[in-house]
């Protein structure tokens, strides 16, 4: 064990840290494990995953955090590096450690999220404006990679995003009704002009917190898409209160048809959970499709 510990410390020193000491603090979710280290440059959080494909997941998360951080609209842990796991198979992702606490200031999160969503749109016609939907790298929502190939039209992009998940279920009934449902998706966007917003991509309440009194978001699977998309999983798992939504919608008012599209955006996450965790999510996925058809 000591030699493994030594290998991790050597690996971190190569990333430019002079002093490294394990704190014994750790944590993790259903996908990866993490550990906190003291360094000469402050505390860092090292996320580990031994699965094949973890490098794609962590590189996507690193790019997501870099892109969100570059907007200066909302705090994220500063990403440092993705590299091979020195303690065995898989990959590590090194980032700033933030002393996060329970999210009590929900209005501040709603406002900051809206500012993130408005950031790209405020630059339309200027250098740096992103005019298509997608992202420059694969990202994983959970462990499943998402293609993110650029599209000029949001409905085309979202149909393809849903289609990836539908195919992965290999469910005969779903595959049978998918062509009809696929044709209908565009109906929910009639009369809307959608400009690309930088999205967190996986914003359930477990991926939001606060540091001091400032909101923080993490575990991102970012891409440029329709702002309402981020509110899909937010609604699906709950945990965001009225203060969050009223602060958000005071900057980005609800558009006609919002509630139906919210179900359509929850559908992606229902399917993604079905593909990660099994058929416990099948009936809720099918129910949304049948409601919307």
mmCIF file of C-alpha atoms in Angstrom:
data_model
loop_
_atom_site.group_PDB
_atom_site.id
_atom_site.type_symbol
_atom_site.label_atom_id
_atom_site.label_comp_id
_atom_site.label_asym_id
_atom_site.label_seq_id
_atom_site.Cartn_x
_atom_site.Cartn_y
_atom_site.Cartn_z
ATOM 1 C CA UNK A 1 0.000 0.000 0.000
ATOM 2 C CA UNK A 2 2.816 2.408 0.872
ATOM 3 C CA UNK A 3 4.440 1.934 -2.530
ATOM 4 C CA UNK A 4 1.084 2.675 -4.204
ATOM 5 C CA UNK A 5 0.740 5.805 -2.069
ATOM 6 C CA UNK A 6 4.246 6.770 -3.126
ATOM 7 C CA UNK A 7 3.362 6.294 -6.799
ATOM 8 C CA UNK A 8 0.366 8.625 -6.461
ATOM 9 C CA UNK A 9 2.536 11.246 -4.747
ATOM 10 C CA UNK A 10 5.224 10.948 -7.472
ATOM 11 C CA UNK A 11 2.540 11.280 -10.155
ATOM 12 C CA UNK A 12 1.130 14.443 -8.534
ATOM 13 C CA UNK A 13 4.628 15.934 -8.163
ATOM 14 C CA UNK A 14 5.087 15.556 -11.939
ATOM 15 C CA UNK A 15 2.034 17.804 -12.340
ATOM 16 C CA UNK A 16 3.936 20.606 -10.603
ATOM 17 C CA UNK A 17 3.107 20.138 -6.922
ATOM 18 C CA UNK A 18 6.132 20.339 -4.602
ATOM 19 C CA UNK A 19 4.553 19.065 -1.414
ATOM 20 C CA UNK A 20 1.899 16.296 -1.300
ATOM 21 C CA UNK A 21 0.184 14.813 1.753
ATOM 22 C CA UNK A 22 -2.891 12.604 1.976
ATOM 23 C CA UNK A 23 -5.590 14.046 4.234
ATOM 24 C CA UNK A 24 -7.579 10.824 4.680
ATOM 25 C CA UNK A 25 -10.652 12.696 3.387
ATOM 26 C CA UNK A 26 -12.437 11.075 0.489
ATOM 27 C CA UNK A 27 -15.775 10.719 -1.222
ATOM 28 C CA UNK A 28 -17.421 9.423 -4.334
ATOM 29 C CA UNK A 29 -20.610 8.896 -6.246
ATOM 30 C CA UNK A 30 -22.029 5.926 -8.124
ATOM 31 C CA UNK A 31 -19.410 6.295 -10.882
ATOM 32 C CA UNK A 32 -16.032 7.347 -9.372
ATOM 33 C CA UNK A 33 -14.138 7.590 -6.080
ATOM 34 C CA UNK A 34 -12.180 10.596 -4.843
ATOM 35 C CA UNK A 35 -9.489 11.599 -2.383
ATOM 36 C CA UNK A 36 -8.243 14.916 -0.959
ATOM 37 C CA UNK A 37 -4.557 15.894 -0.724
ATOM 38 C CA UNK A 38 -2.797 18.865 0.886
ATOM 39 C CA UNK A 39 -0.242 20.477 -1.429
ATOM 40 C CA UNK A 40 1.989 23.553 -1.511
ATOM 41 C CA UNK A 41 -0.659 25.103 -3.818
ATOM 42 C CA UNK A 42 -3.664 24.383 -1.612
ATOM 43 C CA UNK A 43 -5.915 21.339 -1.341
ATOM 44 C CA UNK A 44 -6.630 19.214 -4.406
ATOM 45 C CA UNK A 45 -9.283 16.589 -5.114
ATOM 46 C CA UNK A 46 -8.206 13.499 -7.063
ATOM 47 C CA UNK A 47 -11.027 11.577 -8.716
ATOM 48 C CA UNK A 48 -10.270 7.967 -9.669
ATOM 49 C CA UNK A 49 -11.938 5.473 -11.959
ATOM 50 C CA UNK A 50 -10.435 2.081 -12.861
ATOM 51 C CA UNK A 51 -12.785 1.340 -15.789
ATOM 52 C CA UNK A 52 -11.680 1.226 -19.399
ATOM 53 C CA UNK A 53 -13.037 4.421 -20.960
ATOM 54 C CA UNK A 54 -12.537 6.517 -17.823
ATOM 55 C CA UNK A 55 -10.073 8.711 -19.749
ATOM 56 C CA UNK A 56 -12.840 9.738 -22.206
ATOM 57 C CA UNK A 57 -15.172 10.494 -19.287
ATOM 58 C CA UNK A 58 -12.621 12.559 -17.335
ATOM 59 C CA UNK A 59 -11.288 14.422 -20.405
ATOM 60 C CA UNK A 60 -14.875 15.391 -21.246
ATOM 61 C CA UNK A 61 -15.481 16.546 -17.676
ATOM 62 C CA UNK A 62 -12.242 18.535 -17.658
ATOM 63 C CA UNK A 63 -13.180 20.345 -20.910
ATOM 64 C CA UNK A 64 -16.672 20.957 -19.504
ATOM 65 C CA UNK A 65 -15.285 22.625 -16.369
ATOM 66 C CA UNK A 66 -12.761 24.660 -18.392
ATOM 67 C CA UNK A 67 -15.504 25.953 -20.680
ATOM 68 C CA UNK A 68 -17.879 26.830 -17.809
ATOM 69 C CA UNK A 69 -15.049 28.439 -15.815
ATOM 70 C CA UNK A 70 -14.074 30.591 -18.817
ATOM 71 C CA UNK A 71 -17.495 32.329 -18.741
ATOM 72 C CA UNK A 72 -16.923 33.758 -15.209
ATOM 73 C CA UNK A 73 -20.627 33.292 -14.492
ATOM 74 C CA UNK A 74 -20.630 30.456 -11.932
ATOM 75 C CA UNK A 75 -18.017 28.769 -9.748
ATOM 76 C CA UNK A 76 -16.709 25.296 -10.648
ATOM 77 C CA UNK A 77 -13.727 23.393 -9.191
ATOM 78 C CA UNK A 78 -10.695 24.517 -11.220
ATOM 79 C CA UNK A 79 -9.620 21.518 -13.370
ATOM 80 C CA UNK A 80 -5.886 20.712 -13.314
ATOM 81 C CA UNK A 81 -5.093 17.479 -15.201
ATOM 82 C CA UNK A 82 -6.298 14.096 -16.433
ATOM 83 C CA UNK A 83 -3.683 11.328 -16.406
ATOM 84 C CA UNK A 84 -3.215 7.547 -15.996
ATOM 85 C CA UNK A 85 -4.025 6.190 -12.551
ATOM 86 C CA UNK A 86 -0.628 5.432 -10.920
ATOM 87 C CA UNK A 87 -2.282 3.049 -8.432
ATOM 88 C CA UNK A 88 -3.669 0.600 -10.971
ATOM 89 C CA UNK A 89 -5.825 0.532 -14.092
ATOM 90 C CA UNK A 90 -7.903 3.487 -15.223
ATOM 91 C CA UNK A 91 -7.527 7.233 -14.995
ATOM 92 C CA UNK A 92 -7.364 10.073 -12.464
ATOM 93 C CA UNK A 93 -8.740 13.595 -12.725
ATOM 94 C CA UNK A 94 -7.007 16.208 -10.554
ATOM 95 C CA UNK A 95 -8.894 19.370 -9.667
ATOM 96 C CA UNK A 96 -9.084 22.094 -7.055
ATOM 97 C CA UNK A 97 -10.647 20.965 -3.771
ATOM 98 C CA UNK A 98 -13.561 23.156 -2.702
ATOM 99 C CA UNK A 99 -14.953 23.104 0.802
ATOM 100 C CA UNK A 100 -18.557 22.700 -0.273
ATOM 101 C CA UNK A 101 -21.613 22.841 1.937
ATOM 102 C CA UNK A 102 -25.356 22.366 1.589
ATOM 103 C CA UNK A 103 -26.902 24.657 -1.015
ATOM 104 C CA UNK A 104 -29.003 27.128 0.968
ATOM 105 C CA UNK A 105 -28.852 30.112 -1.402
ATOM 106 C CA UNK A 106 -30.939 28.672 -4.236
ATOM 107 C CA UNK A 107 -31.817 32.056 -5.748
ATOM 108 C CA UNK A 108 -28.091 32.741 -6.300
ATOM 109 C CA UNK A 109 -27.778 29.411 -8.137
ATOM 110 C CA UNK A 110 -30.809 30.181 -10.340
ATOM 111 C CA UNK A 111 -29.376 33.577 -11.252
ATOM 112 C CA UNK A 112 -25.865 32.221 -11.917
ATOM 113 C CA UNK A 113 -27.212 29.366 -14.074
ATOM 114 C CA UNK A 114 -29.235 31.825 -16.164
ATOM 115 C CA UNK A 115 -26.109 33.988 -16.595
ATOM 116 C CA UNK A 116 -24.189 30.892 -17.753
ATOM 117 C CA UNK A 117 -26.967 30.165 -20.270
ATOM 118 C CA UNK A 118 -27.009 33.773 -21.516
ATOM 119 C CA UNK A 119 -23.226 34.115 -21.782
ATOM 120 C CA UNK A 120 -22.759 32.762 -25.318
ATOM 121 C CA UNK A 121 -25.913 34.448 -26.616
ATOM 122 C CA UNK A 122 -24.706 37.838 -25.377
ATOM 123 C CA UNK A 123 -21.699 37.493 -27.718
ATOM 124 C CA UNK A 124 -23.709 36.913 -30.910
ATOM 125 C CA UNK A 125 -22.046 38.671 -33.829
ATOM 126 C CA UNK A 126 -18.741 38.934 -31.918
ATOM 127 C CA UNK A 127 -15.570 36.863 -31.928
ATOM 128 C CA UNK A 128 -15.886 33.739 -29.796
ATOM 129 C CA UNK A 129 -19.641 33.302 -30.366
ATOM 130 C CA UNK A 130 -20.556 29.620 -30.735
ATOM 131 C CA UNK A 131 -23.264 29.421 -33.409
ATOM 132 C CA UNK A 132 -23.879 25.663 -33.512
ATOM 133 C CA UNK A 133 -25.133 23.011 -31.084
ATOM 134 C CA UNK A 134 -22.684 20.446 -29.722
ATOM 135 C CA UNK A 135 -19.263 20.419 -28.092
ATOM 136 C CA UNK A 136 -15.654 20.012 -29.209
ATOM 137 C CA UNK A 137 -15.164 16.760 -27.305
ATOM 138 C CA UNK A 138 -17.140 13.717 -26.176
ATOM 139 C CA UNK A 139 -18.621 14.056 -22.707
ATOM 140 C CA UNK A 140 -20.209 11.414 -20.503
ATOM 141 C CA UNK A 141 -23.490 11.812 -18.662
ATOM 142 C CA UNK A 142 -22.644 9.183 -16.062
ATOM 143 C CA UNK A 143 -20.344 6.723 -17.846
ATOM 144 C CA UNK A 144 -21.944 6.655 -21.318
ATOM 145 C CA UNK A 145 -20.123 8.830 -23.905
ATOM 146 C CA UNK A 146 -22.239 11.330 -25.836
ATOM 147 C CA UNK A 147 -21.324 12.123 -29.402
ATOM 148 C CA UNK A 148 -21.769 15.963 -29.269
ATOM 149 C CA UNK A 149 -21.076 16.348 -33.036
ATOM 150 C CA UNK A 150 -21.899 19.914 -34.104
ATOM 151 C CA UNK A 151 -25.285 20.615 -35.729
ATOM 152 C CA UNK A 152 -26.674 23.914 -36.975
ATOM 153 C CA UNK A 153 -30.186 23.014 -35.812
ATOM 154 C CA UNK A 154 -31.161 22.190 -32.202
ATOM 155 C CA UNK A 155 -34.030 19.793 -33.019
ATOM 156 C CA UNK A 156 -31.745 17.718 -35.278
ATOM 157 C CA UNK A 157 -29.110 17.655 -32.525
ATOM 158 C CA UNK A 158 -31.550 16.633 -29.802
ATOM 159 C CA UNK A 159 -33.174 13.906 -31.929
ATOM 160 C CA UNK A 160 -29.738 12.401 -32.475
ATOM 161 C CA UNK A 161 -28.921 12.697 -28.746
ATOM 162 C CA UNK A 162 -32.137 10.876 -27.787
ATOM 163 C CA UNK A 163 -31.593 8.337 -30.583
ATOM 164 C CA UNK A 164 -28.210 7.295 -29.127
ATOM 165 C CA UNK A 165 -29.921 6.377 -25.857
ATOM 166 C CA UNK A 166 -32.923 4.699 -27.518
ATOM 167 C CA UNK A 167 -30.607 2.344 -29.480
ATOM 168 C CA UNK A 168 -28.665 1.421 -26.336
ATOM 169 C CA UNK A 169 -31.810 0.144 -24.585
ATOM 170 C CA UNK A 170 -32.244 -2.583 -27.286
ATOM 171 C CA UNK A 171 -35.917 -2.566 -26.218
ATOM 172 C CA UNK A 172 -38.206 -3.869 -28.993
ATOM 173 C CA UNK A 173 -41.283 -1.857 -28.032
ATOM 174 C CA UNK A 174 -39.298 1.369 -27.736
ATOM 175 C CA UNK A 175 -37.432 0.765 -31.014
ATOM 176 C CA UNK A 176 -40.833 0.106 -32.634
ATOM 177 C CA UNK A 177 -42.402 3.437 -31.608
ATOM 178 C CA UNK A 178 -39.220 5.523 -31.932
ATOM 179 C CA UNK A 179 -39.621 6.385 -35.675
ATOM 180 C CA UNK A 180 -43.105 7.827 -35.037
ATOM 181 C CA UNK A 181 -41.999 9.698 -31.937
ATOM 182 C CA UNK A 182 -38.864 10.962 -33.735
ATOM 183 C CA UNK A 183 -41.113 12.595 -36.362
ATOM 184 C CA UNK A 184 -43.180 14.341 -33.703
ATOM 185 C CA UNK A 185 -40.332 15.927 -31.691
ATOM 186 C CA UNK A 186 -40.139 19.009 -33.947
ATOM 187 C CA UNK A 187 -43.769 19.886 -33.067
ATOM 188 C CA UNK A 188 -42.716 20.951 -29.569
ATOM 189 C CA UNK A 189 -40.414 23.645 -30.963
ATOM 190 C CA UNK A 190 -42.758 25.386 -33.392
ATOM 191 C CA UNK A 191 -42.368 29.162 -33.311
ATOM 192 C CA UNK A 192 -39.221 29.064 -31.150
ATOM 193 C CA UNK A 193 -35.890 30.573 -32.118
ATOM 194 C CA UNK A 194 -33.205 28.699 -30.176
ATOM 195 C CA UNK A 195 -29.686 30.073 -29.843
ATOM 196 C CA UNK A 196 -26.899 27.926 -28.343
ATOM 197 C CA UNK A 197 -26.321 28.224 -24.581
ATOM 198 C CA UNK A 198 -23.445 26.610 -22.715
ATOM 199 C CA UNK A 199 -25.102 23.948 -20.531
ATOM 200 C CA UNK A 200 -23.928 22.028 -17.460
ATOM 201 C CA UNK A 201 -25.539 18.933 -18.970
ATOM 202 C CA UNK A 202 -26.243 16.906 -15.795
ATOM 203 C CA UNK A 203 -27.628 19.408 -13.314
ATOM 204 C CA UNK A 204 -29.447 17.416 -10.659
ATOM 205 C CA UNK A 205 -29.276 18.779 -7.106
ATOM 206 C CA UNK A 206 -26.422 16.378 -6.206
ATOM 207 C CA UNK A 207 -24.171 18.266 -8.656
ATOM 208 C CA UNK A 208 -24.801 21.706 -7.124
ATOM 209 C CA UNK A 209 -23.586 23.068 -3.813
ATOM 210 C CA UNK A 210 -22.135 26.240 -2.377
ATOM 211 C CA UNK A 211 -18.767 27.508 -1.266
ATOM 212 C CA UNK A 212 -19.114 30.303 1.283
ATOM 213 C CA UNK A 213 -22.294 31.946 -0.017
ATOM 214 C CA UNK A 214 -21.468 31.363 -3.705
ATOM 215 C CA UNK A 215 -23.138 28.574 -5.710
ATOM 216 C CA UNK A 216 -20.876 25.873 -7.179
ATOM 217 C CA UNK A 217 -21.646 23.293 -9.867
ATOM 218 C CA UNK A 218 -19.521 20.233 -10.711
ATOM 219 C CA UNK A 219 -19.602 16.799 -12.454
ATOM 220 C CA UNK A 220 -20.513 18.592 -15.682
ATOM 221 C CA UNK A 221 -21.188 17.018 -19.100
ATOM 222 C CA UNK A 222 -21.265 20.309 -20.979
ATOM 223 C CA UNK A 223 -22.354 21.143 -24.506
ATOM 224 C CA UNK A 224 -23.966 24.046 -26.356
ATOM 225 C CA UNK A 225 -27.707 23.480 -26.467
ATOM 226 C CA UNK A 226 -31.172 24.802 -25.581
ATOM 227 C CA UNK A 227 -31.156 26.518 -22.157
ATOM 228 C CA UNK A 228 -34.292 24.591 -21.073
ATOM 229 C CA UNK A 229 -32.382 21.297 -21.347
ATOM 230 C CA UNK A 230 -30.601 21.905 -17.997
ATOM 231 C CA UNK A 231 -33.986 22.184 -16.268
ATOM 232 C CA UNK A 232 -35.000 18.660 -17.361
ATOM 233 C CA UNK A 233 -32.994 16.622 -14.858
ATOM 234 C CA UNK A 234 -33.402 19.460 -12.332
ATOM 235 C CA UNK A 235 -37.157 18.822 -12.362
ATOM 236 C CA UNK A 236 -36.862 15.025 -12.646
ATOM 237 C CA UNK A 237 -34.998 14.588 -9.352
ATOM 238 C CA UNK A 238 -36.235 17.718 -7.574
ATOM 239 C CA UNK A 239 -34.228 19.457 -4.848
ATOM 240 C CA UNK A 240 -34.447 22.906 -6.461
ATOM 241 C CA UNK A 241 -36.977 25.236 -4.839
ATOM 242 C CA UNK A 242 -39.186 28.105 -5.948
ATOM 243 C CA UNK A 243 -36.400 30.648 -5.259
ATOM 244 C CA UNK A 244 -34.148 28.862 -7.764
ATOM 245 C CA UNK A 245 -36.784 28.872 -10.518
ATOM 246 C CA UNK A 246 -38.000 32.436 -9.981
ATOM 247 C CA UNK A 247 -34.434 33.802 -10.007
ATOM 248 C CA UNK A 248 -33.691 31.810 -13.177
ATOM 249 C CA UNK A 249 -36.903 32.773 -14.989
ATOM 250 C CA UNK A 250 -36.561 36.452 -14.059
ATOM 251 C CA UNK A 251 -33.565 36.442 -16.457
ATOM 252 C CA UNK A 252 -34.818 33.777 -18.912
ATOM 253 C CA UNK A 253 -38.640 33.827 -19.000
ATOM 254 C CA UNK A 254 -40.542 30.615 -19.789
ATOM 255 C CA UNK A 255 -41.423 30.231 -23.475
ATOM 256 C CA UNK A 256 -44.761 28.795 -24.665
ATOM 257 C CA UNK A 257 -44.731 24.976 -24.535
ATOM 258 C CA UNK A 258 -42.109 24.918 -21.753
ATOM 259 C CA UNK A 259 -43.788 22.154 -19.676
ATOM 260 C CA UNK A 260 -44.005 19.648 -22.553
ATOM 261 C CA UNK A 261 -40.397 20.319 -23.565
ATOM 262 C CA UNK A 262 -39.363 19.852 -19.933
ATOM 263 C CA UNK A 263 -40.784 16.306 -20.170
ATOM 264 C CA UNK A 264 -38.946 15.835 -23.450
ATOM 265 C CA UNK A 265 -35.684 16.836 -21.721
ATOM 266 C CA UNK A 266 -36.400 14.592 -18.742
ATOM 267 C CA UNK A 267 -36.769 11.752 -21.249
ATOM 268 C CA UNK A 268 -33.051 11.864 -22.117
ATOM 269 C CA UNK A 269 -32.161 11.341 -18.450
ATOM 270 C CA UNK A 270 -34.790 8.630 -17.954
ATOM 271 C CA UNK A 271 -33.304 6.720 -20.908
ATOM 272 C CA UNK A 272 -29.745 7.390 -19.722
ATOM 273 C CA UNK A 273 -30.632 6.031 -16.261
ATOM 274 C CA UNK A 274 -32.297 3.012 -17.868
ATOM 275 C CA UNK A 275 -29.052 2.363 -19.785
ATOM 276 C CA UNK A 276 -26.901 2.826 -16.652
ATOM 277 C CA UNK A 277 -28.989 1.224 -13.925
ATOM 278 C CA UNK A 278 -31.453 -1.095 -15.654
ATOM 279 C CA UNK A 279 -35.122 -1.410 -16.471
ATOM 280 C CA UNK A 280 -36.366 0.267 -13.279
ATOM 281 C CA UNK A 281 -36.452 3.387 -15.478
ATOM 282 C CA UNK A 282 -38.264 1.680 -18.373
ATOM 283 C CA UNK A 283 -41.861 2.450 -17.360
ATOM 284 C CA UNK A 284 -41.135 6.146 -16.640
ATOM 285 C CA UNK A 285 -39.355 6.463 -20.022
ATOM 286 C CA UNK A 286 -42.235 4.805 -21.898
ATOM 287 C CA UNK A 287 -44.809 6.887 -20.005
ATOM 288 C CA UNK A 288 -43.192 10.169 -21.131
ATOM 289 C CA UNK A 289 -43.084 9.018 -24.769
ATOM 290 C CA UNK A 290 -46.720 7.917 -24.717
ATOM 291 C CA UNK A 291 -47.776 11.198 -23.021
ATOM 292 C CA UNK A 292 -45.976 13.236 -25.638
ATOM 293 C CA UNK A 293 -47.301 11.224 -28.574
#
